[in-house]
Amino acid sequence: FLGAVISLAIFIFTKNCCYGSVGFGSFKITLPAWLYQNYFTAFLGFPQADFYSMDYFPLFPWFFLFAFGFFLYHFLEIWNLNKKLFSKGKVPVVSFLGRRSLLIYLIHQPIIYGICEAINFLVKG
């Protein structure tokens, strides 16, 4: 339980590190500018001002949200609550998609790209 609480607190504390600060609410600590001066630190959570990505999820703070879920699951398992909370029934469509998520991810990219290219061709002629 303590691991879940600490992980959630660190996630909330580091939630805005991509924007140059960490803290809770109005209590903010400005991070040093040198953290944001190269692309190498972007994966950690300190991107340059001109960095842009549609699917950017840096290590900080998202690792701590993952750790929160990890610790919460084990806390629920100790008290045997996970079976009571999560075994009410399966949704067949969600189960099907979950078992094939990598395949769906790999296939949807070229399909969406093809649709965008077709629209671009039709619009521009």
PDB file of C-alpha atoms in Angstrom:
ATOM      1  CA  PHE A   1       0.000   0.000   0.000  1.00  0.00           C
ATOM      2  CA  LEU A   2       2.829   2.361   0.880  1.00  0.00           C
ATOM      3  CA  GLY A   3       4.449   1.781  -2.525  1.00  0.00           C
ATOM      4  CA  ALA A   4       1.190   2.747  -4.259  1.00  0.00           C
ATOM      5  CA  VAL A   5       0.812   5.921  -2.209  1.00  0.00           C
ATOM      6  CA  ILE A   6       4.445   6.979  -2.742  1.00  0.00           C
ATOM      7  CA  SER A   7       4.306   6.230  -6.474  1.00  0.00           C
ATOM      8  CA  LEU A   8       1.108   8.232  -6.899  1.00  0.00           C
ATOM      9  CA  ALA A   9       2.580  11.150  -4.924  1.00  0.00           C
ATOM     10  CA  ILE A  10       5.745  11.162  -7.058  1.00  0.00           C
ATOM     11  CA  PHE A  11       3.632  10.996 -10.232  1.00  0.00           C
ATOM     12  CA  ILE A  12       1.611  14.035  -9.162  1.00  0.00           C
ATOM     13  CA  PHE A  13       4.782  15.844  -8.065  1.00  0.00           C
ATOM     14  CA  THR A  14       6.592  15.263 -11.393  1.00  0.00           C
ATOM     15  CA  LYS A  15       3.513  15.600 -13.643  1.00  0.00           C
ATOM     16  CA  ASN A  16       4.628  18.958 -15.084  1.00  0.00           C
ATOM     17  CA  CYS A  17       8.349  18.258 -15.497  1.00  0.00           C
ATOM     18  CA  CYS A  18       7.911  18.514 -19.297  1.00  0.00           C
ATOM     19  CA  TYR A  19       6.962  22.155 -18.780  1.00  0.00           C
ATOM     20  CA  GLY A  20       9.923  23.107 -16.596  1.00  0.00           C
ATOM     21  CA  SER A  21       8.719  22.590 -13.042  1.00  0.00           C
ATOM     22  CA  VAL A  22       7.742  20.016 -10.443  1.00  0.00           C
ATOM     23  CA  GLY A  23       5.491  20.390  -7.438  1.00  0.00           C
ATOM     24  CA  PHE A  24       2.003  20.158  -5.974  1.00  0.00           C
ATOM     25  CA  GLY A  25      -0.657  22.775  -6.703  1.00  0.00           C
ATOM     26  CA  SER A  26       0.762  26.258  -6.171  1.00  0.00           C
ATOM     27  CA  PHE A  27       4.047  24.900  -4.735  1.00  0.00           C
ATOM     28  CA  LYS A  28       6.310  24.751  -7.793  1.00  0.00           C
ATOM     29  CA  ILE A  29      10.048  24.194  -8.124  1.00  0.00           C
ATOM     30  CA  THR A  30      11.551  25.443 -11.388  1.00  0.00           C
ATOM     31  CA  LEU A  31      13.941  22.946 -12.929  1.00  0.00           C
ATOM     32  CA  PRO A  32      17.335  24.016 -14.343  1.00  0.00           C
ATOM     33  CA  ALA A  33      17.359  25.106 -17.999  1.00  0.00           C
ATOM     34  CA  TRP A  34      20.262  22.783 -18.894  1.00  0.00           C
ATOM     35  CA  LEU A  35      17.896  19.806 -18.621  1.00  0.00           C
ATOM     36  CA  TYR A  36      15.966  21.122 -21.635  1.00  0.00           C
ATOM     37  CA  GLN A  37      18.900  21.943 -23.920  1.00  0.00           C
ATOM     38  CA  ASN A  38      19.242  18.670 -25.855  1.00  0.00           C
ATOM     39  CA  TYR A  39      17.113  15.924 -27.341  1.00  0.00           C
ATOM     40  CA  PHE A  40      18.817  13.210 -25.283  1.00  0.00           C
ATOM     41  CA  THR A  41      16.948  14.214 -22.135  1.00  0.00           C
ATOM     42  CA  ALA A  42      13.573  14.331 -23.926  1.00  0.00           C
ATOM     43  CA  PHE A  43      12.883  10.638 -23.252  1.00  0.00           C
ATOM     44  CA  LEU A  44      13.367  11.291 -19.545  1.00  0.00           C
ATOM     45  CA  GLY A  45      10.782  14.085 -19.551  1.00  0.00           C
ATOM     46  CA  PHE A  46      12.823  17.199 -20.311  1.00  0.00           C
ATOM     47  CA  PRO A  47      12.214  18.074 -24.000  1.00  0.00           C
ATOM     48  CA  GLN A  48      13.559  21.128 -25.813  1.00  0.00           C
ATOM     49  CA  ALA A  49      11.139  23.968 -26.514  1.00  0.00           C
ATOM     50  CA  ASP A  50      10.935  23.028 -30.216  1.00  0.00           C
ATOM     51  CA  PHE A  51      10.355  19.310 -29.524  1.00  0.00           C
ATOM     52  CA  TYR A  52       7.086  17.987 -30.940  1.00  0.00           C
ATOM     53  CA  SER A  53       5.556  14.524 -31.023  1.00  0.00           C
ATOM     54  CA  MET A  54       2.039  13.124 -31.262  1.00  0.00           C
ATOM     55  CA  ASP A  55       2.752  10.140 -29.011  1.00  0.00           C
ATOM     56  CA  TYR A  56       5.315  11.441 -26.529  1.00  0.00           C
ATOM     57  CA  PHE A  57       5.194   9.753 -23.127  1.00  0.00           C
ATOM     58  CA  PRO A  58       8.449  10.398 -21.272  1.00  0.00           C
ATOM     59  CA  LEU A  59       9.868   8.263 -18.493  1.00  0.00           C
ATOM     60  CA  PHE A  60       9.082  10.948 -15.897  1.00  0.00           C
ATOM     61  CA  PRO A  61       6.303  11.066 -14.691  1.00  0.00           C
ATOM     62  CA  TRP A  62       4.669   8.083 -16.421  1.00  0.00           C
ATOM     63  CA  PHE A  63       6.924   5.437 -14.860  1.00  0.00           C
ATOM     64  CA  PHE A  64       5.497   6.387 -11.465  1.00  0.00           C
ATOM     65  CA  LEU A  65       1.923   5.933 -12.681  1.00  0.00           C
ATOM     66  CA  PHE A  66       2.912   2.460 -13.906  1.00  0.00           C
ATOM     67  CA  ALA A  67       4.509   1.754 -10.498  1.00  0.00           C
ATOM     68  CA  PHE A  68       1.294   2.934  -8.793  1.00  0.00           C
ATOM     69  CA  GLY A  69      -0.711   0.347 -10.749  1.00  0.00           C
ATOM     70  CA  PHE A  70       1.879  -2.345 -10.033  1.00  0.00           C
ATOM     71  CA  PHE A  71       1.809  -1.737  -6.269  1.00  0.00           C
ATOM     72  CA  LEU A  72      -1.975  -1.297  -6.200  1.00  0.00           C
ATOM     73  CA  TYR A  73      -2.488  -4.652  -7.926  1.00  0.00           C
ATOM     74  CA  HIS A  74      -0.258  -6.434  -5.416  1.00  0.00           C
ATOM     75  CA  PHE A  75      -2.016  -4.684  -2.531  1.00  0.00           C
ATOM     76  CA  LEU A  76      -5.373  -5.861  -3.874  1.00  0.00           C
ATOM     77  CA  GLU A  77      -3.977  -9.357  -4.401  1.00  0.00           C
ATOM     78  CA  ILE A  78      -2.815  -9.605  -0.789  1.00  0.00           C
ATOM     79  CA  TRP A  79      -6.329  -8.828   0.433  1.00  0.00           C
ATOM     80  CA  ASN A  80      -7.846 -11.029  -2.289  1.00  0.00           C
ATOM     81  CA  LEU A  81      -9.789  -8.044  -3.634  1.00  0.00           C
ATOM     82  CA  ASN A  82      -8.608  -8.236  -7.230  1.00  0.00           C
ATOM     83  CA  LYS A  83     -10.792 -11.264  -7.983  1.00  0.00           C
ATOM     84  CA  LYS A  84     -13.800  -9.616  -6.371  1.00  0.00           C
ATOM     85  CA  LEU A  85     -13.326  -6.309  -8.188  1.00  0.00           C
ATOM     86  CA  PHE A  86     -12.179  -7.453 -11.623  1.00  0.00           C
ATOM     87  CA  SER A  87     -13.803 -10.808 -12.297  1.00  0.00           C
ATOM     88  CA  LYS A  88     -17.424  -9.725 -12.659  1.00  0.00           C
ATOM     89  CA  GLY A  89     -17.374 -10.746 -16.290  1.00  0.00           C
ATOM     90  CA  LYS A  90     -15.435 -10.381 -19.473  1.00  0.00           C
ATOM     91  CA  VAL A  91     -16.312  -8.209 -22.421  1.00  0.00           C
ATOM     92  CA  PRO A  92     -15.657 -10.449 -25.450  1.00  0.00           C
ATOM     93  CA  VAL A  93     -14.764  -7.605 -27.832  1.00  0.00           C
ATOM     94  CA  VAL A  94     -12.258  -6.112 -25.392  1.00  0.00           C
ATOM     95  CA  SER A  95     -10.738  -9.538 -24.693  1.00  0.00           C
ATOM     96  CA  PHE A  96     -10.391 -10.200 -28.434  1.00  0.00           C
ATOM     97  CA  LEU A  97      -8.705  -6.816 -29.030  1.00  0.00           C
ATOM     98  CA  GLY A  98      -6.437  -7.226 -26.012  1.00  0.00           C
ATOM     99  CA  ARG A  99      -5.127 -10.600 -27.171  1.00  0.00           C
ATOM    100  CA  ARG A 100      -4.300  -9.138 -30.588  1.00  0.00           C
ATOM    101  CA  SER A 101      -3.166  -5.618 -29.622  1.00  0.00           C
ATOM    102  CA  LEU A 102       0.297  -5.793 -31.205  1.00  0.00           C
ATOM    103  CA  LEU A 103      -1.090  -7.039 -34.505  1.00  0.00           C
ATOM    104  CA  ILE A 104      -3.790  -4.339 -34.468  1.00  0.00           C
ATOM    105  CA  TYR A 105      -1.204  -1.673 -33.681  1.00  0.00           C
ATOM    106  CA  LEU A 106       1.074  -2.778 -36.531  1.00  0.00           C
ATOM    107  CA  ILE A 107      -1.771  -3.018 -39.067  1.00  0.00           C
ATOM    108  CA  HIS A 108      -3.605   0.221 -38.250  1.00  0.00           C
ATOM    109  CA  GLN A 109      -0.596   2.447 -38.996  1.00  0.00           C
ATOM    110  CA  PRO A 110      -0.364   1.692 -42.755  1.00  0.00           C
ATOM    111  CA  ILE A 111      -4.158   1.723 -43.075  1.00  0.00           C
ATOM    112  CA  ILE A 112      -4.444   5.208 -41.556  1.00  0.00           C
ATOM    113  CA  TYR A 113      -1.486   6.410 -43.626  1.00  0.00           C
ATOM    114  CA  GLY A 114      -3.125   5.056 -46.783  1.00  0.00           C
ATOM    115  CA  ILE A 115      -6.439   6.759 -45.958  1.00  0.00           C
ATOM    116  CA  CYS A 116      -4.655  10.077 -45.368  1.00  0.00           C
ATOM    117  CA  GLU A 117      -2.764   9.743 -48.660  1.00  0.00           C
ATOM    118  CA  ALA A 118      -6.013   8.947 -50.509  1.00  0.00           C
ATOM    119  CA  ILE A 119      -7.720  11.999 -49.006  1.00  0.00           C
ATOM    120  CA  ASN A 120      -4.696  14.138 -49.879  1.00  0.00           C
ATOM    121  CA  PHE A 121      -4.775  12.830 -53.464  1.00  0.00           C
ATOM    122  CA  LEU A 122      -8.520  13.521 -53.803  1.00  0.00           C
ATOM    123  CA  VAL A 123      -8.269  17.014 -52.324  1.00  0.00           C
ATOM    124  CA  LYS A 124      -5.224  18.138 -54.289  1.00  0.00           C
ATOM    125  CA  GLY A 125      -6.142  16.226 -57.442  1.00  0.00           C
TER     126      GLY A 125
END
